[in-house]
mmCIF file of C-alpha atoms and ligand atoms in Angstrom:
data_model
loop_
_atom_site.group_PDB
_atom_site.id
_atom_site.type_symbol
_atom_site.label_atom_id
_atom_site.label_comp_id
_atom_site.label_asym_id
_atom_site.label_seq_id
_atom_site.Cartn_x
_atom_site.Cartn_y
_atom_site.Cartn_z
ATOM 1 C CA MET A 1 -92.577 10.423 -38.879
ATOM 2 C CA SER A 2 -90.720 12.925 -40.874
ATOM 3 C CA SER A 3 -87.899 12.825 -43.228
ATOM 4 C CA VAL A 4 -85.440 15.502 -44.408
ATOM 5 C CA GLY A 5 -82.974 15.966 -47.159
ATOM 6 C CA SER A 6 -82.598 13.937 -50.200
ATOM 7 C CA GLU A 7 -83.772 10.374 -50.765
ATOM 8 C CA LYS A 8 -80.312 9.152 -49.808
ATOM 9 C CA CYS A 9 -79.899 10.912 -46.347
ATOM 10 C CA ALA A 10 -83.815 10.840 -45.652
ATOM 11 C CA ILE A 11 -84.167 9.949 -41.978
ATOM 12 C CA PRO A 12 -87.254 9.244 -40.028
ATOM 13 C CA HIS A 13 -87.013 11.277 -36.768
ATOM 14 C CA GLU A 14 -89.478 13.511 -34.894
ATOM 15 C CA ALA A 15 -86.871 16.324 -34.385
ATOM 16 C CA ALA A 16 -85.902 16.288 -38.149
ATOM 17 C CA LEU A 17 -89.087 18.371 -38.602
ATOM 18 C CA ASP A 18 -87.139 21.315 -37.086
ATOM 19 C CA ILE A 19 -84.304 20.875 -39.551
ATOM 20 C CA GLU A 20 -84.023 23.378 -42.587
ATOM 21 C CA ARG A 21 -81.424 21.102 -44.415
ATOM 22 C CA VAL A 22 -78.924 18.308 -43.863
ATOM 23 C CA LEU A 23 -75.547 19.709 -43.968
ATOM 24 C CA ILE A 24 -73.569 16.459 -43.415
ATOM 25 C CA PRO A 25 -75.280 13.156 -43.924
ATOM 26 C CA GLU A 26 -74.689 10.255 -41.628
ATOM 27 C CA GLU A 27 -72.761 8.198 -44.239
ATOM 28 C CA GLU A 28 -70.414 11.166 -44.793
ATOM 29 C CA ILE A 29 -69.744 11.524 -40.978
ATOM 30 C CA LEU A 30 -69.025 7.814 -40.629
ATOM 31 C CA ARG A 31 -66.643 7.927 -43.515
ATOM 32 C CA ARG A 32 -64.778 10.825 -42.199
ATOM 33 C CA VAL A 33 -64.643 9.434 -38.647
ATOM 34 C CA ARG A 34 -63.195 6.181 -39.936
ATOM 35 C CA GLU A 35 -60.405 8.329 -41.710
ATOM 36 C CA LEU A 36 -59.695 10.275 -38.511
ATOM 37 C CA SER A 37 -59.589 7.035 -36.435
ATOM 38 C CA SER A 38 -57.097 5.504 -38.908
ATOM 39 C CA GLN A 39 -54.897 8.679 -38.838
ATOM 40 C CA ILE A 40 -54.965 8.757 -34.998
ATOM 41 C CA GLU A 41 -54.124 5.029 -34.760
ATOM 42 C CA SER A 42 -51.019 5.452 -36.977
ATOM 43 C CA ASP A 43 -49.875 8.686 -35.142
ATOM 44 C CA TYR A 44 -50.022 7.031 -31.726
ATOM 45 C CA ALA A 45 -48.990 3.467 -32.643
ATOM 46 C CA GLU A 46 -45.444 3.838 -31.457
ATOM 47 C CA SER A 47 -46.140 5.815 -28.096
ATOM 48 C CA LYS A 48 -45.132 4.028 -24.987
ATOM 49 C CA ASN A 49 -47.898 6.050 -23.085
ATOM 50 C CA LYS A 50 -51.621 5.142 -22.695
ATOM 51 C CA LEU A 51 -53.857 6.871 -25.213
ATOM 52 C CA VAL A 52 -56.667 8.604 -23.540
ATOM 53 C CA LEU A 53 -59.660 9.934 -25.342
ATOM 54 C CA LEU A 54 -61.017 12.775 -23.226
ATOM 55 C CA GLY A 55 -64.537 13.689 -24.260
ATOM 56 C CA ILE A 56 -65.837 17.100 -23.305
ATOM 57 C CA LEU A 57 -69.494 16.658 -22.121
ATOM 58 C CA LYS A 58 -71.986 16.680 -23.455
ATOM 59 C CA GLY A 59 -71.655 17.361 -27.116
ATOM 60 C CA SER A 60 -68.764 15.064 -27.909
ATOM 61 C CA VAL A 61 -70.442 11.781 -26.837
ATOM 62 C CA VAL A 62 -71.794 10.578 -30.093
ATOM 63 C CA PHE A 63 -68.669 11.487 -31.996
ATOM 64 C CA MET A 64 -66.405 9.868 -29.369
ATOM 65 C CA ALA A 65 -68.375 6.649 -29.348
ATOM 66 C CA GLU A 66 -67.952 6.206 -32.982
ATOM 67 C CA LEU A 67 -64.230 7.383 -33.105
ATOM 68 C CA MET A 68 -63.184 4.990 -30.413
ATOM 69 C CA LYS A 69 -64.820 1.888 -32.266
ATOM 70 C CA HIS A 70 -62.441 2.340 -35.188
ATOM 71 C CA ILE A 71 -59.119 2.982 -33.360
ATOM 72 C CA ARG A 72 -57.358 -0.438 -33.332
ATOM 73 C CA ILE A 73 -54.822 0.241 -30.620
ATOM 74 C CA PRO A 74 -55.726 0.177 -26.938
ATOM 75 C CA VAL A 75 -57.619 3.426 -25.669
ATOM 76 C CA GLU A 76 -59.000 4.524 -22.470
ATOM 77 C CA ILE A 77 -61.731 6.973 -22.111
ATOM 78 C CA ASP A 78 -62.278 9.906 -19.710
ATOM 79 C CA PHE A 79 -64.617 12.960 -19.573
ATOM 80 C CA MET A 80 -64.502 16.530 -18.498
ATOM 81 C CA LYS A 81 -67.322 19.081 -18.510
ATOM 82 C CA VAL A 82 -66.568 22.809 -18.699
ATOM 83 C CA SER A 83 -68.427 26.006 -19.375
ATOM 84 C CA SER A 84 -67.188 28.893 -21.398
ATOM 85 C CA TYR A 85 -68.412 32.285 -20.758
ATOM 86 C CA GLY A 86 -68.394 35.782 -22.330
ATOM 87 C CA GLY A 87 -66.939 37.054 -25.638
ATOM 88 C CA GLY A 88 -63.480 38.033 -24.314
ATOM 89 C CA THR A 89 -60.513 37.506 -26.428
ATOM 90 C CA THR A 90 -58.472 35.665 -23.780
ATOM 91 C CA SER A 91 -59.021 32.063 -22.888
ATOM 92 C CA SER A 92 -58.182 32.112 -19.220
ATOM 93 C CA GLY A 93 -60.791 33.293 -16.781
ATOM 94 C CA ASN A 94 -63.716 32.453 -19.179
ATOM 95 C CA VAL A 95 -63.789 28.804 -18.832
ATOM 96 C CA GLU A 96 -65.075 26.996 -15.704
ATOM 97 C CA ILE A 97 -64.358 23.374 -14.899
ATOM 98 C CA LYS A 98 -67.578 21.618 -13.916
ATOM 99 C CA LEU A 99 -66.291 18.105 -13.949
ATOM 100 C CA ASP A 100 -62.497 17.521 -13.758
ATOM 101 C CA ILE A 101 -60.311 14.566 -15.118
ATOM 102 C CA ARG A 102 -59.122 12.296 -12.334
ATOM 103 C CA ARG A 103 -56.230 10.118 -13.230
ATOM 104 C CA ARG A 104 -53.296 9.103 -11.194
ATOM 105 C CA ASP A 105 -51.362 8.251 -14.372
ATOM 106 C CA ILE A 106 -51.605 11.563 -16.223
ATOM 107 C CA GLU A 107 -47.940 11.819 -16.689
ATOM 108 C CA GLU A 108 -47.992 8.620 -18.674
ATOM 109 C CA SER A 109 -50.983 9.440 -20.668
ATOM 110 C CA ASP A 110 -51.253 10.836 -24.260
ATOM 111 C CA ILE A 111 -54.455 12.995 -23.842
ATOM 112 C CA LEU A 112 -56.517 13.361 -27.100
ATOM 113 C CA ILE A 113 -59.313 15.773 -26.222
ATOM 114 C CA VAL A 114 -62.540 14.996 -28.226
ATOM 115 C CA GLU A 115 -64.827 17.874 -29.133
ATOM 116 C CA ASP A 116 -67.918 18.062 -31.280
ATOM 117 C CA ILE A 117 -67.394 21.732 -32.349
ATOM 118 C CA ILE A 118 -64.811 24.606 -32.027
ATOM 119 C CA ASP A 119 -66.356 28.015 -32.112
ATOM 120 C CA SER A 120 -64.543 30.774 -30.337
ATOM 121 C CA GLY A 121 -61.594 28.404 -29.516
ATOM 122 C CA ARG A 122 -61.810 29.384 -25.989
ATOM 123 C CA THR A 123 -62.653 25.994 -24.380
ATOM 124 C CA LEU A 124 -59.993 24.113 -26.174
ATOM 125 C CA SER A 125 -57.338 26.677 -25.863
ATOM 126 C CA TYR A 126 -57.826 26.731 -22.189
ATOM 127 C CA LEU A 127 -58.085 22.827 -21.918
ATOM 128 C CA VAL A 128 -54.922 22.286 -23.700
ATOM 129 C CA GLU A 129 -52.989 24.518 -21.351
ATOM 130 C CA TYR A 130 -54.688 23.213 -18.339
ATOM 131 C CA LEU A 131 -53.804 19.552 -19.117
ATOM 132 C CA LYS A 132 -50.270 20.439 -19.916
ATOM 133 C CA LEU A 133 -50.023 22.061 -16.532
ATOM 134 C CA ARG A 134 -51.529 18.977 -15.012
ATOM 135 C CA GLY A 135 -48.556 17.103 -16.534
ATOM 136 C CA ALA A 136 -50.015 15.067 -19.349
ATOM 137 C CA ALA A 137 -47.312 13.330 -21.434
ATOM 138 C CA SER A 138 -48.882 14.924 -24.537
ATOM 139 C CA VAL A 139 -52.082 16.799 -25.367
ATOM 140 C CA ARG A 140 -53.787 16.861 -28.696
ATOM 141 C CA THR A 141 -57.305 17.788 -30.052
ATOM 142 C CA VAL A 142 -59.792 16.247 -32.375
ATOM 143 C CA THR A 143 -63.022 17.870 -33.340
ATOM 144 C CA LEU A 144 -65.931 16.731 -35.612
ATOM 145 C CA LEU A 145 -66.644 20.243 -36.705
ATOM 146 C CA ASP A 146 -64.648 23.500 -36.886
ATOM 147 C CA LYS A 147 -66.101 26.953 -37.280
ATOM 148 C CA PRO A 148 -62.968 28.936 -37.956
ATOM 149 C CA SER A 149 -64.877 32.089 -38.857
ATOM 150 C CA ARG A 150 -66.001 32.328 -35.199
ATOM 151 C CA ARG A 151 -62.566 32.383 -33.522
ATOM 152 C CA THR A 152 -61.854 34.958 -30.834
ATOM 153 C CA VAL A 153 -58.722 33.193 -29.828
ATOM 154 C CA ASP A 154 -55.957 31.547 -32.070
ATOM 155 C CA PHE A 155 -56.451 27.957 -31.983
ATOM 156 C CA VAL A 156 -55.852 25.183 -34.465
ATOM 157 C CA PRO A 157 -57.002 21.519 -33.786
ATOM 158 C CA ASP A 158 -54.697 18.636 -34.531
ATOM 159 C CA TYR A 159 -57.540 16.652 -36.234
ATOM 160 C CA THR A 160 -60.628 18.030 -37.787
ATOM 161 C CA GLY A 161 -63.594 16.228 -39.336
ATOM 162 C CA PHE A 162 -65.275 19.030 -41.218
ATOM 163 C CA THR A 163 -64.902 22.854 -41.502
ATOM 164 C CA VAL A 164 -68.410 24.326 -41.506
ATOM 165 C CA PRO A 165 -69.871 27.723 -42.192
ATOM 166 C CA ASP A 166 -71.290 29.901 -39.533
ATOM 167 C CA GLU A 167 -74.719 28.465 -39.360
ATOM 168 C CA PHE A 168 -76.787 26.914 -36.561
ATOM 169 C CA VAL A 169 -75.912 23.302 -36.684
ATOM 170 C CA VAL A 170 -77.395 20.543 -34.552
ATOM 171 C CA GLY A 171 -77.332 16.702 -34.472
ATOM 172 C CA TYR A 172 -74.808 14.049 -33.839
ATOM 173 C CA GLY A 173 -74.303 15.238 -30.376
ATOM 174 C CA LEU A 174 -74.869 19.056 -30.934
ATOM 175 C CA ASP A 175 -77.809 20.551 -29.316
ATOM 176 C CA PHE A 176 -80.083 23.711 -29.230
ATOM 177 C CA ASP A 177 -81.558 23.940 -25.686
ATOM 178 C CA GLU A 178 -80.585 20.321 -25.068
ATOM 179 C CA LYS A 179 -82.676 19.135 -28.126
ATOM 180 C CA TYR A 180 -81.486 17.439 -31.370
ATOM 181 C CA ARG A 181 -78.351 15.722 -29.820
ATOM 182 C CA ALA A 182 -79.794 12.266 -31.090
ATOM 183 C CA LEU A 183 -80.183 13.280 -34.793
ATOM 184 C CA PRO A 184 -77.717 10.988 -36.637
ATOM 185 C CA PHE A 185 -76.723 13.672 -39.133
ATOM 186 C CA ILE A 186 -75.519 17.278 -38.833
ATOM 187 C CA GLY A 187 -78.370 19.688 -39.860
ATOM 188 C CA VAL A 188 -79.036 23.402 -39.960
ATOM 189 C CA LEU A 189 -81.899 24.289 -37.635
ATOM 190 C CA LYS A 190 -84.839 26.336 -39.028
ATOM 191 C CA PRO A 191 -84.243 29.835 -37.746
ATOM 192 C CA GLU A 192 -87.857 30.007 -36.176
ATOM 193 C CA PHE A 193 -86.527 27.469 -33.535
ATOM 194 C CA TYR A 194 -83.766 29.663 -32.245
ATOM 195 C CA GLU A 195 -84.754 33.186 -33.120
ATOM 196 C CA LYS A 196 -87.340 34.426 -30.597
HETATM 197 C C1 PRP B 201 -69.727 23.732 -27.049
HETATM 198 C C2 PRP B 201 -68.832 22.640 -27.660
HETATM 199 C C3 PRP B 201 -67.435 22.981 -27.063
HETATM 200 C C4 PRP B 201 -67.688 24.562 -26.937
HETATM 201 C C5 PRP B 201 -67.035 25.161 -28.079
HETATM 202 O O1 PRP B 201 -70.185 23.107 -25.782
HETATM 203 O O2 PRP B 201 -69.099 21.287 -27.341
HETATM 204 O O3 PRP B 201 -67.275 22.514 -25.704
HETATM 205 O O4 PRP B 201 -69.097 24.855 -26.765
HETATM 206 O O5 PRP B 201 -67.119 26.578 -27.956
HETATM 207 P P1 PRP B 201 -65.823 27.415 -27.920
HETATM 208 O O6 PRP B 201 -65.033 27.173 -28.999
HETATM 209 O O7 PRP B 201 -66.476 28.990 -28.187
HETATM 210 O O8 PRP B 201 -65.231 27.527 -26.470
HETATM 211 P P2 PRP B 201 -71.493 23.723 -24.952
HETATM 212 O O9 PRP B 201 -70.992 24.816 -24.089
HETATM 213 O O10 PRP B 201 -72.432 24.138 -25.892
HETATM 214 O O11 PRP B 201 -71.866 22.546 -24.097
HETATM 215 P P3 PRP B 201 -72.414 20.997 -24.584
HETATM 216 O O12 PRP B 201 -71.265 20.395 -25.229
HETATM 217 O O13 PRP B 201 -72.934 20.328 -23.289
HETATM 218 O O14 PRP B 201 -73.566 21.227 -25.701
#
C-alpha cells in the first residue's frame, strides 16, 4: 500500500506510487462535479428534448458516472469512441470514429458531450460539427479538465471542471498506456514513467 499527497488526500493505491503529486484531490473533484451537475440541470430543465450525455471512451467514464448521479432531471447515456491523429491545425480529417452513436431520436436529443480532457481541441471540435450534421437538436460540451495552452484549433467548451497546466496528468479516467485510470484523484505522473 502506498499513499501520496497530504494527509487529507492520502490514498492507498498501488498505482499511486508512480504519482509525483496530487494535482486535484478527490473531494475537490466531487465538489466541482456537483456544481457542474447543478448548472447543467438548470440549463436543460426547460428543454422539451431528451438530454443525452454522450461519453467519449474511454477517459470520460469516471467523470460521466459521477456527473449523471447528480443531475436531477431525466438523462439518457450514450457513448462514442474516436481517435485523433497528427498535429495539424484543422479538425477534419484527423479524427476517426471507432464507435458511432446510434439513435433514431437524435433530432429530439440535446447532446451533451462528456470528455475527461481537452488538449489540442481537435476531437471536440470535430465531434460538435459531426453531431450537428447528424441533426441533433443541440450540441454542447462538458470537460473535467481543460489544457488551453495545448490548443491547435479554436475550441471553448460550454462547461469546464478545472483548467490545468501543461503537465502529464493521470487518474479519474485519464491514462498513460492504459494505466492509472482507476486512481480517484488527478495526479501528475513522475517523468520517469513516461520519458523513455
Ligand atoms: C483523449 C481525451 C480526448 C482527447 C483530447 O483521449 O479523452 O478524447 O484525447 O485530445 P484533443 O483535444 O487533442 O483532441 P485519448 O485519445 O487519449 O483516448 P482515451 O480517452 O481512450 O484515453
